[in-house]
Amino acid sequence: MTQPAPSTSPGTPTSPETPSSRDIILARIRAALSDVPRTPGPPDTSGIPRDYLQAHVPDDDPTALTDLLAAHLTDYRAHVHRTTTGRLPQVLAELLATRRTRTTVIPPELPREWLARTTGITHTTDHPHLTATQLDGIDTVITGCALAIAETGTLVLDAGPDQGRRILTLVPDHHVCVVRAPQQIVASVPRALPHLDPTRPLTWISGPSATSDIELSRVEGVHGPRTLDVILVSA
Amino acid sequence: MSRTDLGMPTFPQAARVSTKDAGLRANLTHATHTIRAKRAAAVAELPDWPRLRAAGAAVKDHTLRHLDHYLLQLEQAVTQAGGTVHWATTAEEANRITADIIKATGETEVVKVKSMATQETGLNEALAHHGITAYETDLAELIVQLGDDKPSHILVPAIHKNRTEIRDIFTRTMAAWGRPAPDDLHDTPAELAEAARLHLREKFLRAKVAVSGANFMIAETGTLVVVESEGNGRMCLTLPDTLISIVGIEKTIPTFRDLDILLQTLPRSSTAERMNPYTTMWTGTTPHDGPRNFHLVLLDNGRTDTLADTTGRQALRCIRCSACLNVCPVYERAGGHAYGSAYPGPIGAILTPQLRGTSTPLDASLPYASTLCGACYDVCPVAIDIPEILVHLRERVADQKDGHRAERTAMKAATWLLDHPAALSATERAASATRRLHPNRLPVPGPGKAWSDARDLPDVAAESFRAGWKKARGARTGTGTGTGTGTNEPKHDKDKDTPR
Ligand code: SF4
């Protein structure tokens, strides 16, 4: 087992005589587990049962998965639109007009052809120095996604080039997310994880921001975008 | 550990007061019954729920049995990813570490995303002593903070407040904390949420430091996971320059893959959703995306003591979904404040006395804050045998040298009743028959009264204690806790399966 150098907590003495809090906690854990048989080497995880289902819906029917994603997103009050690659610029332009968007922010590598039909809208390409306050003045963010999960109605963003920094999909009040259907749709959470890299910043979005804190009445948009438009694009 | 609870009344005393509050009880009953029904529907969508539950319990148990290994792995991964790891043996130490980090930034204000761990350590009060103001940003936590109140539910901390009360709190206090509430604020949830949005956005946009907890920490990669609904979590986790996460050591899981279990069971158990609106995962720091400085404070504060108890340690599996609160007849009537700690309801009744010990009258009374009906065990997504731990802790309290004689006899009465189903039925019949004469108490004679003080009569009649117990025992199959016989036979219960 590799033991990294003990970190020094501010105010925690770490002289050789005084055990650090780290040493104390580790020693307490080992003492607490004296009834547990120990074997050298990494723990054996083979005893964890993994006989739960990998998906709760058939995986091999792309149309059904797309329909299910649409239904579950709609359940949580996202607005779902379906179109083809060829018609996407037109659909996007109409959508932005409906939402009265005047300004957008877009990730650096969002396909420019998506925006070809928008007129009278200022598009700002994200850059590291664009601040939260500046983003607060922008109407709409447009992104792609890493993948979408049908069973749970979830969009997963992993800060890829067509998605950008996490802050983009948080501060503007309106998020348009483009999903390539069915290529980017997986059935379930167990099916999603193998496609994702946990060391990238991940944002999972299932419907717009919502609260049920007041008498359990659901209200959209406390802090994140209040309107979530999802465009499912087929070839 | 904060000892500010020394002056708290014991659970039965606090519950006796709160059960008389008709408004509170109406709010609570509405809320718990609503969530309960929705949760059952969400869980029913997954036919493999028992297997997910067993897998979740096994992952958490496995991690706990190798916690030293996984914490070291986690520390290394977080450090490699640009984070700084601190270890805190006590609440005071965690608070001091946090205050020192904040002071080093020169800031005097921090934004906070709802965190059970910081509530447990009393962080906000500790920071106030250092001249640092902590702003709660979860809508319910904001209501609690502005109302100078305490949370009463894990998931819906302001569950005890109705919309009119919330409107009054906002109108009265928002101005003193920042942007005032709009004039003529109405009490519709939408208007109240909008007022909170405007009030808090101002704070998010200027915050330089944030404090969070975490739902999971992945040892293999050093990734932290926060699940939430409102986006205040995302605001705190991505906007400020410095992020400090204070997390109990038991929140560790071995690998990213293990999330596929817990991300299926947590949202459905907690908010009855297929998935919560937002989940954020981050690993150390990422250039130009999120905070530039990340500090992880690993909190013990009684967890290693809990780990040493071979019966009680399973409480550390808890993923704080709050399902057990919503089904608990005692919680429904007593409310969360009666438990006197960050953790109310059945999980509070077993976790708090383990984390803090049972030396105060309040903590010694918590294992009695239950009817042992077993509903909490049935809903728990990681199959914690809460009734078993309750009885175990009652024994511990009864064995204490000084005092607690009442509890000791109460424990004996409870055990005797468990072992004598016929006698219990008779007691219940008697209770039903005399219900109109004794509206507030279950007339178990003598010492049993201490144990039954917090129970309400109608519930006893609605589902008999023994039927609930039987059902709970009968349901215990395939969960890996090793206590179940899967039988419905009371005789077997008596012979083999009565927790000791
Ligand atoms: S004890 Fe179980 S049901 Fe209760 S909050 Fe914890 S995980 Fe949820």
XYZ file of C-alpha atoms and ligand atoms in Angstrom:
743
model
C 0.000 0.000 0.000
C 1.388 3.366 -0.948
C 1.390 5.814 1.895
C 1.480 9.426 0.804
C 3.249 11.878 3.057
C 0.947 12.996 5.851
C -0.741 16.229 4.983
C -0.389 18.961 7.517
C -3.666 20.339 8.617
C -3.425 23.954 9.659
C -2.976 24.024 13.384
C -2.299 20.309 13.667
C 1.107 19.547 15.139
C 2.910 16.802 13.253
C 6.154 16.326 15.146
C 7.412 12.740 15.503
C 6.306 12.677 19.158
C 2.769 13.905 18.565
C 0.741 11.594 16.387
C -1.132 13.445 13.677
C -4.899 13.265 13.466
C -4.360 11.152 10.385
C -2.332 8.620 12.369
C -4.888 8.643 15.176
C -7.840 8.031 12.875
C -6.071 5.260 10.962
C -5.010 3.595 14.218
C -8.556 3.838 15.571
C -9.927 2.271 12.401
C -7.483 -0.611 12.591
C -8.296 -1.175 16.252
C -12.027 -1.004 15.540
C -11.667 -3.665 12.854
C -9.745 -6.142 14.995
C -12.534 -8.686 14.453
C -12.166 -8.481 10.660
C -9.675 -10.966 9.155
C -6.891 -9.172 7.286
C -5.081 -10.366 4.219
C -2.191 -8.508 2.638
C -2.760 -6.729 -0.654
C -5.749 -4.829 -1.976
C -9.148 -5.825 -0.561
C -11.018 -8.520 -2.412
C -14.218 -7.065 -3.830
C -15.444 -10.300 -5.386
C -17.906 -10.854 -2.537
C -20.017 -7.860 -3.549
C -23.090 -9.233 -5.327
C -23.597 -7.624 -8.721
C -26.609 -9.589 -9.832
C -28.811 -6.507 -10.171
C -30.092 -5.692 -13.644
C -27.840 -3.794 -16.013
C -30.908 -2.201 -17.555
C -34.625 -2.210 -16.842
C -35.662 -1.721 -20.457
C -34.592 -3.544 -23.626
C -31.256 -2.193 -24.855
C -31.526 -3.167 -28.451
C -34.384 -0.943 -29.546
C -33.004 2.547 -30.272
C -36.403 3.992 -31.070
C -37.864 2.808 -27.785
C -34.882 4.211 -25.860
C -35.263 7.592 -27.544
C -38.980 7.628 -26.753
C -38.314 6.685 -23.150
C -35.696 9.416 -22.743
C -38.135 11.939 -24.182
C -40.926 10.764 -21.888
C -38.805 10.864 -18.753
C -37.308 14.266 -19.545
C -40.827 15.575 -20.109
C -41.949 14.065 -16.805
C -39.540 16.376 -15.038
C -40.650 19.342 -17.089
C -37.893 19.612 -19.622
C -39.120 20.579 -23.106
C -38.238 17.935 -25.663
C -37.990 18.613 -29.400
C -37.167 16.077 -32.076
C -35.597 16.779 -35.406
C -32.981 15.687 -37.939
C -29.428 16.903 -38.454
C -30.521 18.763 -41.561
C -33.311 20.623 -39.815
C -31.449 21.327 -36.556
C -30.357 24.907 -37.467
C -33.938 25.840 -38.289
C -35.379 24.214 -35.167
C -32.753 25.875 -32.992
C -33.411 29.283 -34.530
C -37.165 28.923 -33.989
C -36.662 27.791 -30.422
C -34.430 30.743 -29.550
C -36.985 33.080 -31.095
C -39.760 31.510 -29.003
C -37.722 31.956 -25.829
C -36.892 35.554 -26.810
C -33.181 34.853 -26.612
C -31.024 37.833 -27.512
C -27.657 36.619 -26.225
C -26.122 33.161 -25.977
C -22.948 31.639 -24.678
C -21.547 28.644 -26.539
C -18.682 26.259 -25.806
C -15.626 26.735 -28.036
C -16.271 23.681 -30.169
C -20.015 23.759 -30.562
C -20.630 23.037 -34.267
C -21.052 26.462 -35.856
C -23.455 25.169 -38.469
C -26.033 24.647 -35.702
C -26.297 28.434 -35.422
C -26.487 29.114 -39.139
C -30.138 30.166 -39.150
C -30.157 32.375 -36.053
C -30.449 36.073 -36.753
C -30.218 39.072 -34.489
C -28.654 37.068 -31.670
C -25.258 37.796 -30.143
C -23.286 34.571 -29.606
C -20.400 34.702 -27.146
C -17.876 31.899 -27.318
C -16.815 30.842 -23.836
C -13.301 31.603 -22.659
C -11.670 31.108 -19.243
C -12.021 34.761 -18.270
C -15.741 35.042 -18.825
C -17.005 35.620 -15.271
C -20.117 34.432 -13.479
C -21.407 37.999 -13.409
C -20.998 38.284 -17.172
C -22.731 34.938 -17.667
C -25.549 36.179 -15.460
C -26.332 38.724 -18.175
C -26.620 36.086 -20.911
C -29.995 34.614 -21.835
C -29.211 31.154 -23.162
C -26.487 28.521 -23.199
C -26.351 25.937 -26.001
C -24.408 22.706 -25.506
C -24.047 19.146 -26.652
C -23.700 16.342 -24.128
C -21.544 13.297 -23.383
C -24.523 10.956 -23.240
C -28.086 10.662 -22.029
C -29.712 8.006 -19.839
C -33.188 6.917 -20.906
C -34.397 5.197 -17.719
C -33.740 8.204 -15.533
C -34.199 11.042 -18.022
C -30.677 12.281 -17.443
C -28.288 14.348 -19.572
C -24.616 13.836 -18.700
C -22.101 16.574 -19.483
C -18.385 15.892 -19.045
C -16.888 19.263 -20.000
C -16.158 17.966 -23.489
C -15.411 20.476 -26.258
C -19.074 20.938 -27.239
C -20.110 21.338 -23.571
C -17.476 23.528 -21.979
C -17.030 24.551 -18.371
C -19.552 23.502 -15.732
C -20.512 27.088 -15.021
C -21.965 27.596 -18.516
C -25.006 25.411 -17.996
C -25.594 26.824 -14.527
C -25.783 30.601 -14.588
C -27.872 31.474 -17.689
C -31.586 30.948 -17.114
C -32.135 28.878 -20.267
C -30.223 25.769 -21.372
C -30.570 24.147 -24.779
C -28.966 20.721 -24.906
C -28.543 18.830 -28.152
C -28.529 15.035 -27.946
C -27.629 12.868 -30.920
C -30.285 10.184 -30.948
C -29.938 7.327 -30.687
C -26.095 7.210 -30.680
C -25.710 9.144 -27.427
C -28.544 7.428 -25.558
C -27.900 4.557 -23.158
C -30.564 2.627 -21.276
C -29.475 2.901 -17.657
C -27.023 4.160 -15.065
C -25.009 0.886 -15.153
C -24.798 1.241 -18.934
C -23.671 4.866 -18.660
C -20.762 4.620 -16.243
C -18.379 2.602 -18.464
C -18.575 5.410 -21.053
C -17.615 8.121 -18.577
C -14.307 9.239 -17.089
C -14.873 10.169 -13.437
C -11.769 12.355 -13.335
C -13.370 14.806 -15.760
C -15.802 17.238 -14.126
C -19.217 15.642 -14.561
C -22.624 17.294 -14.413
C -25.707 15.106 -14.531
C -28.890 16.992 -15.334
C -32.357 15.460 -14.947
C -34.870 18.159 -15.763
C -34.489 21.807 -14.839
C -33.433 23.000 -11.412
C -36.250 22.280 -8.966
C -37.165 22.468 -5.324
C -39.846 20.799 -3.265
C -38.890 22.493 -0.041
C -42.119 24.436 0.415
C -44.886 22.041 1.393
C -43.422 19.612 -1.137
C -44.801 21.580 -4.092
C -42.389 21.267 -6.985
C -41.100 24.611 -8.274
C -38.715 24.832 -11.219
C -35.586 26.897 -11.213
C -34.401 27.972 -7.848
C -30.804 28.520 -8.874
C -29.993 26.701 -12.081
C -31.675 27.308 -15.441
C -35.447 27.494 -15.129
C -35.997 26.342 -18.672
C -34.369 23.253 -20.136
C -34.894 22.543 -23.847
C -33.586 19.227 -25.134
C -33.301 18.680 -28.878
C -33.064 15.035 -29.906
C -31.374 14.964 -33.293
C -31.433 11.934 -35.529
C -29.378 11.521 -38.696
C -18.286 17.057 19.107
C -20.448 19.958 19.963
C -21.861 19.484 23.430
C -24.382 22.226 23.072
C -27.074 19.608 23.433
C -26.355 19.000 27.105
C -29.257 21.203 28.013
C -31.628 19.450 25.640
C -34.558 17.672 27.172
C -34.633 13.932 26.722
C -36.503 12.607 23.737
C -39.713 11.738 25.607
C -39.865 15.223 27.147
C -39.235 16.987 23.843
C -41.658 14.711 22.049
C -44.361 15.334 24.603
C -44.152 19.046 23.796
C -43.918 18.689 20.029
C -46.743 16.152 19.717
C -49.084 18.772 21.178
C -48.261 21.198 18.326
C -51.180 20.618 15.970
C -49.724 22.738 13.155
C -46.442 20.899 13.250
C -48.158 17.547 13.215
C -50.344 18.507 10.277
C -47.312 19.706 8.250
C -45.394 16.585 9.111
C -48.185 14.151 8.398
C -48.886 15.730 5.022
C -45.211 15.705 4.088
C -44.233 12.256 5.274
C -47.273 10.589 3.778
C -46.761 12.335 0.443
C -43.105 11.321 0.153
C -43.851 7.833 1.402
C -46.398 7.130 -1.333
C -44.246 8.604 -4.087
C -41.210 6.681 -2.939
C -43.053 3.390 -3.024
C -44.040 4.050 -6.648
C -40.486 5.004 -7.658
C -39.056 1.899 -6.034
C -41.686 -0.327 -7.621
C -40.325 0.663 -11.049
C -37.201 -1.385 -10.361
C -37.955 -5.108 -10.110
C -34.386 -5.781 -8.922
C -34.732 -3.462 -5.909
C -33.915 -6.208 -3.343
C -30.748 -7.015 -5.271
C -29.744 -3.360 -5.522
C -30.359 -3.060 -1.819
C -28.206 -6.077 -1.025
C -25.475 -4.809 -3.342
C -25.546 -1.358 -1.755
C -25.268 -2.854 1.709
C -22.400 -5.073 0.560
C -20.445 -2.229 -1.053
C -20.708 -0.098 2.047
C -19.873 -3.003 4.364
C -16.894 -3.941 2.265
C -15.586 -0.374 2.341
C -16.051 -0.121 6.096
C -14.165 -3.370 6.625
C -11.201 -1.945 4.743
C -11.689 1.692 5.598
C -8.029 2.390 6.360
C -7.017 1.111 2.940
C -9.658 3.065 1.073
C -9.040 6.319 2.959
C -5.339 6.168 2.123
C -6.171 5.453 -1.507
C -8.617 8.345 -1.508
C -6.086 10.688 0.058
C -3.502 9.828 -2.543
C -5.907 10.251 -5.453
C -7.247 13.606 -4.211
C -3.729 14.876 -3.589
C -2.558 13.786 -7.024
C -5.509 15.593 -8.566
C -4.452 18.867 -6.942
C -6.532 18.784 -3.758
C -5.350 19.001 -0.141
C -6.533 16.423 2.379
C -6.939 17.145 6.097
C -7.917 14.728 8.840
C -10.086 15.757 11.790
C -10.601 13.526 14.810
C -13.305 15.734 16.304
C -15.891 18.321 15.322
C -13.789 21.044 16.919
C -10.786 20.057 14.861
C -12.784 20.016 11.614
C -14.200 23.449 12.416
C -10.764 24.826 13.300
C -9.196 23.471 10.100
C -12.023 25.016 8.089
C -11.793 28.373 9.859
C -8.023 28.459 9.272
C -8.403 27.760 5.558
C -11.030 30.490 5.236
C -8.949 32.987 7.215
C -5.982 32.305 4.948
C -8.084 33.469 1.997
C -8.833 36.745 3.764
C -12.580 36.246 3.301
C -15.220 36.693 5.995
C -18.184 35.217 4.118
C -18.727 31.726 2.750
C -21.594 30.094 0.903
C -22.649 26.636 2.016
C -24.468 23.791 0.360
C -26.560 21.764 2.789
C -24.357 19.334 4.647
C -25.218 16.955 7.459
C -21.561 16.775 8.506
C -21.229 20.525 9.087
C -24.522 20.553 10.916
C -23.161 17.772 13.098
C -20.001 19.764 13.852
C -21.872 23.025 14.432
C -19.674 24.694 11.810
C -21.745 27.839 11.306
C -21.616 28.743 14.983
C -17.898 27.938 15.146
C -17.184 30.143 12.127
C -19.205 32.959 13.658
C -16.747 32.968 16.576
C -14.017 33.655 14.037
C -15.982 36.509 12.486
C -16.953 34.447 9.441
C -20.561 34.384 8.213
C -21.741 31.164 6.591
C -24.707 31.541 4.241
C -26.872 28.478 3.788
C -28.000 28.265 0.162
C -30.365 25.306 0.088
C -33.859 26.809 0.082
C -34.965 24.875 3.149
C -31.708 25.593 4.981
C -32.125 29.257 4.104
C -35.604 29.201 5.642
C -34.171 27.586 8.760
C -31.258 30.015 8.962
C -33.353 33.142 8.396
C -35.893 31.873 10.911
C -33.132 31.320 13.507
C -34.385 27.764 13.698
C -32.964 24.266 13.430
C -33.492 21.738 10.624
C -35.958 18.964 11.398
C -35.607 16.576 8.463
C -32.598 15.299 6.510
C -34.062 15.955 3.090
C -36.576 18.704 3.753
C -35.071 20.566 6.715
C -37.942 23.075 6.893
C -40.634 20.414 6.669
C -42.120 21.809 9.879
C -42.847 25.201 8.291
C -45.794 25.956 6.032
C -45.848 28.514 3.236
C -47.321 31.326 5.305
C -44.689 30.913 7.970
C -42.000 30.928 5.274
C -43.399 34.094 3.702
C -43.353 35.792 7.089
C -39.747 34.741 7.737
C -38.610 36.056 4.343
C -40.432 39.347 4.717
C -39.126 39.873 8.215
C -35.492 38.863 7.914
C -34.158 38.825 4.352
C -33.165 42.486 4.407
C -30.852 41.948 7.362
C -28.995 39.192 5.484
C -28.728 40.789 2.030
C -31.212 41.497 -0.723
C -34.630 42.102 0.873
C -37.730 40.131 -0.023
C -39.863 41.782 -2.712
C -42.672 44.026 -1.483
C -46.028 42.269 -1.253
C -44.464 38.832 -1.311
C -47.223 36.234 -1.582
C -47.039 32.792 -0.084
C -47.134 30.747 -3.306
C -44.186 28.346 -3.517
C -43.184 29.860 -6.889
C -42.963 33.393 -5.505
C -41.113 32.247 -2.416
C -38.606 30.310 -4.518
C -38.109 33.351 -6.752
C -37.405 35.536 -3.717
C -34.804 33.017 -2.555
C -33.276 32.896 -6.037
C -32.767 36.645 -6.184
C -31.553 36.844 -2.597
C -29.001 34.090 -3.037
C -27.772 34.832 -6.541
C -26.262 38.021 -5.216
C -24.262 35.910 -2.759
C -23.214 33.254 -5.269
C -21.854 35.837 -7.667
C -19.548 37.395 -5.101
C -18.590 34.313 -3.053
C -14.900 33.420 -3.020
C -15.149 30.445 -0.650
C -17.685 27.631 -0.416
C -18.206 24.828 2.072
C -19.881 21.538 1.161
C -20.310 17.971 2.270
C -20.444 15.069 -0.155
C -22.672 12.073 -0.740
C -19.870 9.803 -1.908
C -16.088 9.824 -2.194
C -14.556 7.430 -4.702
C -11.313 6.024 -3.308
C -9.923 4.826 -6.618
C -10.100 8.166 -8.392
C -10.431 10.750 -5.610
C -13.765 11.866 -7.057
C -16.387 13.526 -4.844
C -20.086 13.304 -5.650
C -22.873 15.675 -4.598
C -26.490 15.006 -5.514
C -29.017 17.837 -5.226
C -32.051 19.444 -6.804
C -31.865 23.189 -6.774
C -28.512 24.035 -8.314
C -27.265 25.779 -5.185
C -24.901 22.835 -4.847
C -23.544 23.420 -8.339
C -23.218 27.119 -7.558
C -21.133 26.389 -4.460
C -19.110 23.632 -6.091
C -18.167 25.526 -9.242
C -18.254 29.316 -8.730
C -15.920 30.148 -5.811
C -12.107 30.077 -5.941
C -11.816 27.880 -2.871
C -13.935 24.857 -2.009
C -13.775 23.103 1.349
C -15.605 19.772 1.617
C -16.123 18.300 5.061
C -17.041 14.652 4.758
C -17.481 11.784 7.204
C -14.939 9.030 6.597
C -17.774 6.529 6.085
C -18.852 8.219 2.818
C -16.072 6.424 0.938
C -16.815 3.853 -1.768
C -14.144 1.880 -3.616
C -14.742 2.544 -7.312
C -16.662 4.637 -9.823
C -18.537 1.524 -10.837
C -20.041 1.229 -7.354
C -21.985 4.401 -8.033
C -24.243 2.490 -10.395
C -25.892 0.935 -7.352
C -26.140 3.997 -5.162
C -27.185 6.418 -7.895
C -30.113 4.108 -8.527
C -31.176 3.671 -4.909
C -30.489 7.089 -3.378
C -32.746 9.362 -5.486
C -35.666 6.935 -5.461
C -35.428 6.432 -1.698
C -34.882 10.067 -0.990
C -36.987 12.312 -3.221
C -38.858 9.502 -5.003
C -37.370 10.609 -8.305
C -35.779 8.431 -10.952
C -32.842 10.771 -10.651
C -32.337 14.002 -8.760
C -32.121 17.087 -11.010
C -28.387 17.702 -10.507
C -25.391 15.536 -9.695
C -21.914 17.045 -9.644
C -18.690 15.037 -9.619
C -15.256 16.556 -9.315
C -11.765 15.237 -8.819
C -9.306 17.627 -7.194
C -9.080 20.740 -9.336
C -9.458 21.246 -13.094
C -7.768 24.173 -14.856
C -10.293 26.892 -15.759
C -13.240 24.824 -14.545
C -14.391 25.216 -10.978
C -12.428 26.150 -7.842
C -8.673 26.625 -8.025
C -8.192 25.371 -4.460
C -9.850 22.278 -3.099
C -9.614 21.098 0.505
C -11.078 17.843 1.730
C -11.549 17.501 5.484
C -12.029 13.865 6.505
C -14.141 13.737 9.654
C -14.043 11.050 12.339
C -16.012 12.567 15.249
C -17.202 9.290 16.735
C -17.297 7.272 13.540
C -14.361 5.075 14.534
C -16.083 4.348 17.852
C -19.169 3.349 15.903
C -17.036 1.165 13.658
C -15.730 -0.689 16.708
C -19.237 -1.854 17.638
C -19.828 -5.019 15.651
C -23.629 -4.645 15.841
C -23.863 -0.877 15.565
C -21.297 -0.349 12.809
C -23.824 -1.059 10.069
C -25.290 2.384 10.821
C -22.240 3.767 8.979
C -23.669 2.395 5.743
C -26.322 5.122 5.863
C -26.538 7.207 2.676
C -28.801 9.820 4.349
C -31.749 9.244 2.057
C -34.254 10.020 4.860
C -36.669 7.258 3.828
C -36.669 5.904 7.381
C -37.900 9.240 8.739
C -40.901 9.305 6.452
C -42.200 5.914 7.519
C -41.534 6.272 11.229
C -44.697 6.709 13.336
C -42.633 8.247 16.132
C -40.915 10.778 13.855
C -44.223 11.660 12.240
C -45.616 12.738 15.555
C -42.591 14.009 17.414
C -40.901 15.932 14.588
C -37.197 16.207 13.999
C -36.266 18.648 16.743
C -37.118 16.204 19.514
C -34.079 14.096 18.553
C -31.710 16.923 19.497
C -29.099 16.296 16.819
C -28.361 16.704 13.118
C -29.782 13.237 12.520
C -33.483 12.877 13.329
C -35.807 9.900 12.984
C -34.797 6.260 13.147
C -31.286 6.841 11.793
C -30.805 9.584 14.387
C -32.012 7.271 17.121
C -29.169 4.865 16.334
C -26.453 7.078 14.877
C -26.443 9.941 17.366
C -26.012 7.802 20.509
C -23.199 5.971 18.753
C -21.403 9.107 17.567
C -21.847 10.971 20.849
C -22.075 8.124 23.332
C -24.952 7.636 25.739
C -23.749 9.672 28.692
C -26.342 12.451 28.468
C -29.998 11.825 29.298
C -30.983 12.851 25.748
C -28.561 10.492 24.037
C -29.500 7.681 26.434
C -33.179 8.193 25.630
C -32.787 8.084 21.826
C -32.691 4.281 21.495
C -36.180 4.342 23.038
C -37.549 6.749 20.418
C -39.061 3.887 18.467
C -41.927 1.459 18.433
C -39.631 -1.174 16.871
C -42.250 -1.613 14.165
C -39.517 -2.323 11.616
C -40.809 0.011 8.876
C -37.459 1.848 8.859
C -35.632 -1.357 8.093
C -38.038 -2.221 5.278
C -37.401 1.032 3.400
C -33.692 1.411 4.064
C -31.893 1.186 0.692
C -28.754 -0.173 2.351
C -30.664 -2.569 4.616
C -29.540 -1.190 7.969
C -31.226 -3.274 10.664
C -32.299 -0.270 12.695
C -34.504 -2.253 15.154
C -31.625 -4.588 15.900
C -29.314 -1.664 16.685
C -31.990 0.043 18.775
C -32.360 -2.985 20.997
C -28.582 -3.357 21.146
C -28.196 0.266 22.234
C -30.941 -0.109 24.815
C -28.885 -2.854 26.344
C -25.872 -0.594 26.369
C -27.828 2.152 28.076
C -29.259 -0.322 30.575
C -25.781 -1.613 31.385
C -24.477 1.825 32.224
C -23.466 1.939 35.856
C -25.237 5.070 36.988
C -28.787 6.122 36.493
C -31.040 5.108 33.619
C -32.875 2.688 35.816
C -36.088 3.615 34.099
C -34.563 2.814 30.740
C -33.258 -0.477 32.012
C -36.698 -1.556 33.135
C -38.203 -0.135 29.968
C -35.809 -2.255 27.975
C -36.819 -5.326 29.945
C -40.453 -4.548 29.340
C -39.809 -4.194 25.622
C -37.891 -7.440 25.458
C -40.529 -9.240 27.464
C -43.222 -7.964 25.126
C -41.257 -9.132 22.111
C -40.952 -12.552 23.611
C -44.603 -12.801 24.627
C -46.737 -11.988 21.606
C -49.954 -12.961 23.322
C -49.326 -10.576 26.178
C -48.576 -7.830 23.730
C -51.796 -8.403 21.836
C -53.665 -8.160 25.088
C -51.934 -4.886 25.868
C -52.853 -3.531 22.488
C -56.472 -4.599 22.864
C -56.551 -2.889 26.210
C -55.067 0.178 24.632
C -57.690 0.196 21.917
C -60.515 -0.339 24.341
C -59.537 2.534 26.575
C -58.465 4.820 23.792
C -61.097 7.478 24.350
C -60.232 7.650 27.997
C -56.473 7.937 27.527
C -55.958 9.842 24.324
C -52.283 10.596 24.700
C -50.612 7.589 26.209
C -50.370 3.922 25.613
C -51.270 2.509 29.009
C -48.489 0.000 29.318
C -48.296 -0.167 33.094
C -45.271 0.691 35.178
C -41.815 0.954 33.712
C -42.967 0.282 30.178
C -44.389 3.766 30.173
C -40.971 5.358 29.656
C -40.572 3.355 26.520
C -44.007 4.148 25.196
C -44.131 7.799 26.123
C -43.481 9.038 22.643
C -45.965 6.772 20.928
C -49.376 7.777 19.898
C -52.328 5.595 20.450
C -54.125 5.595 17.081
C -51.041 4.224 15.414
C -50.900 1.316 17.777
C -54.377 0.359 16.814
C -53.826 0.951 13.110
C -50.996 -1.510 12.819
C -50.321 -3.686 15.771
C -46.857 -3.612 17.164
C -46.535 -7.338 16.831
C -47.875 -7.453 13.278
C -45.394 -4.801 12.249
C -42.609 -6.587 14.015
C -43.551 -9.904 12.467
C -43.746 -8.349 9.044
C -40.356 -6.754 9.488
C -38.759 -9.958 10.646
C -40.443 -11.901 7.890
C -39.138 -9.519 5.268
C -35.533 -10.037 6.210
C -34.182 -12.123 3.446
C -31.282 -11.737 1.122
C -29.933 -8.549 2.568
C -26.665 -9.859 3.843
C -27.149 -8.615 7.360
C -27.064 -12.098 8.720
C -29.939 -11.668 11.120
C -32.874 -12.716 9.018
C -34.583 -16.052 9.079
C -37.232 -15.088 6.586
C -39.911 -16.624 8.727
C -43.254 -15.273 9.715
C -43.569 -17.588 12.652
C -43.596 -15.791 15.966
C -42.215 -18.893 17.639
C -39.138 -18.724 15.458
C -38.914 -15.051 16.170
C -38.817 -15.851 19.792
C -36.376 -18.702 19.587
C -33.933 -17.574 16.983
C -34.509 -14.130 15.764
C -35.122 -11.826 18.644
C -32.276 -9.341 18.563
C -30.042 -9.607 21.534
S -30.795 4.628 7.718
Fe -31.306 3.848 5.680
S -33.350 4.716 5.297
Fe -32.503 5.903 6.996
S -31.512 7.673 6.050
Fe -29.936 6.090 6.254
S -29.938 4.992 4.310
Fe -31.854 6.146 4.408
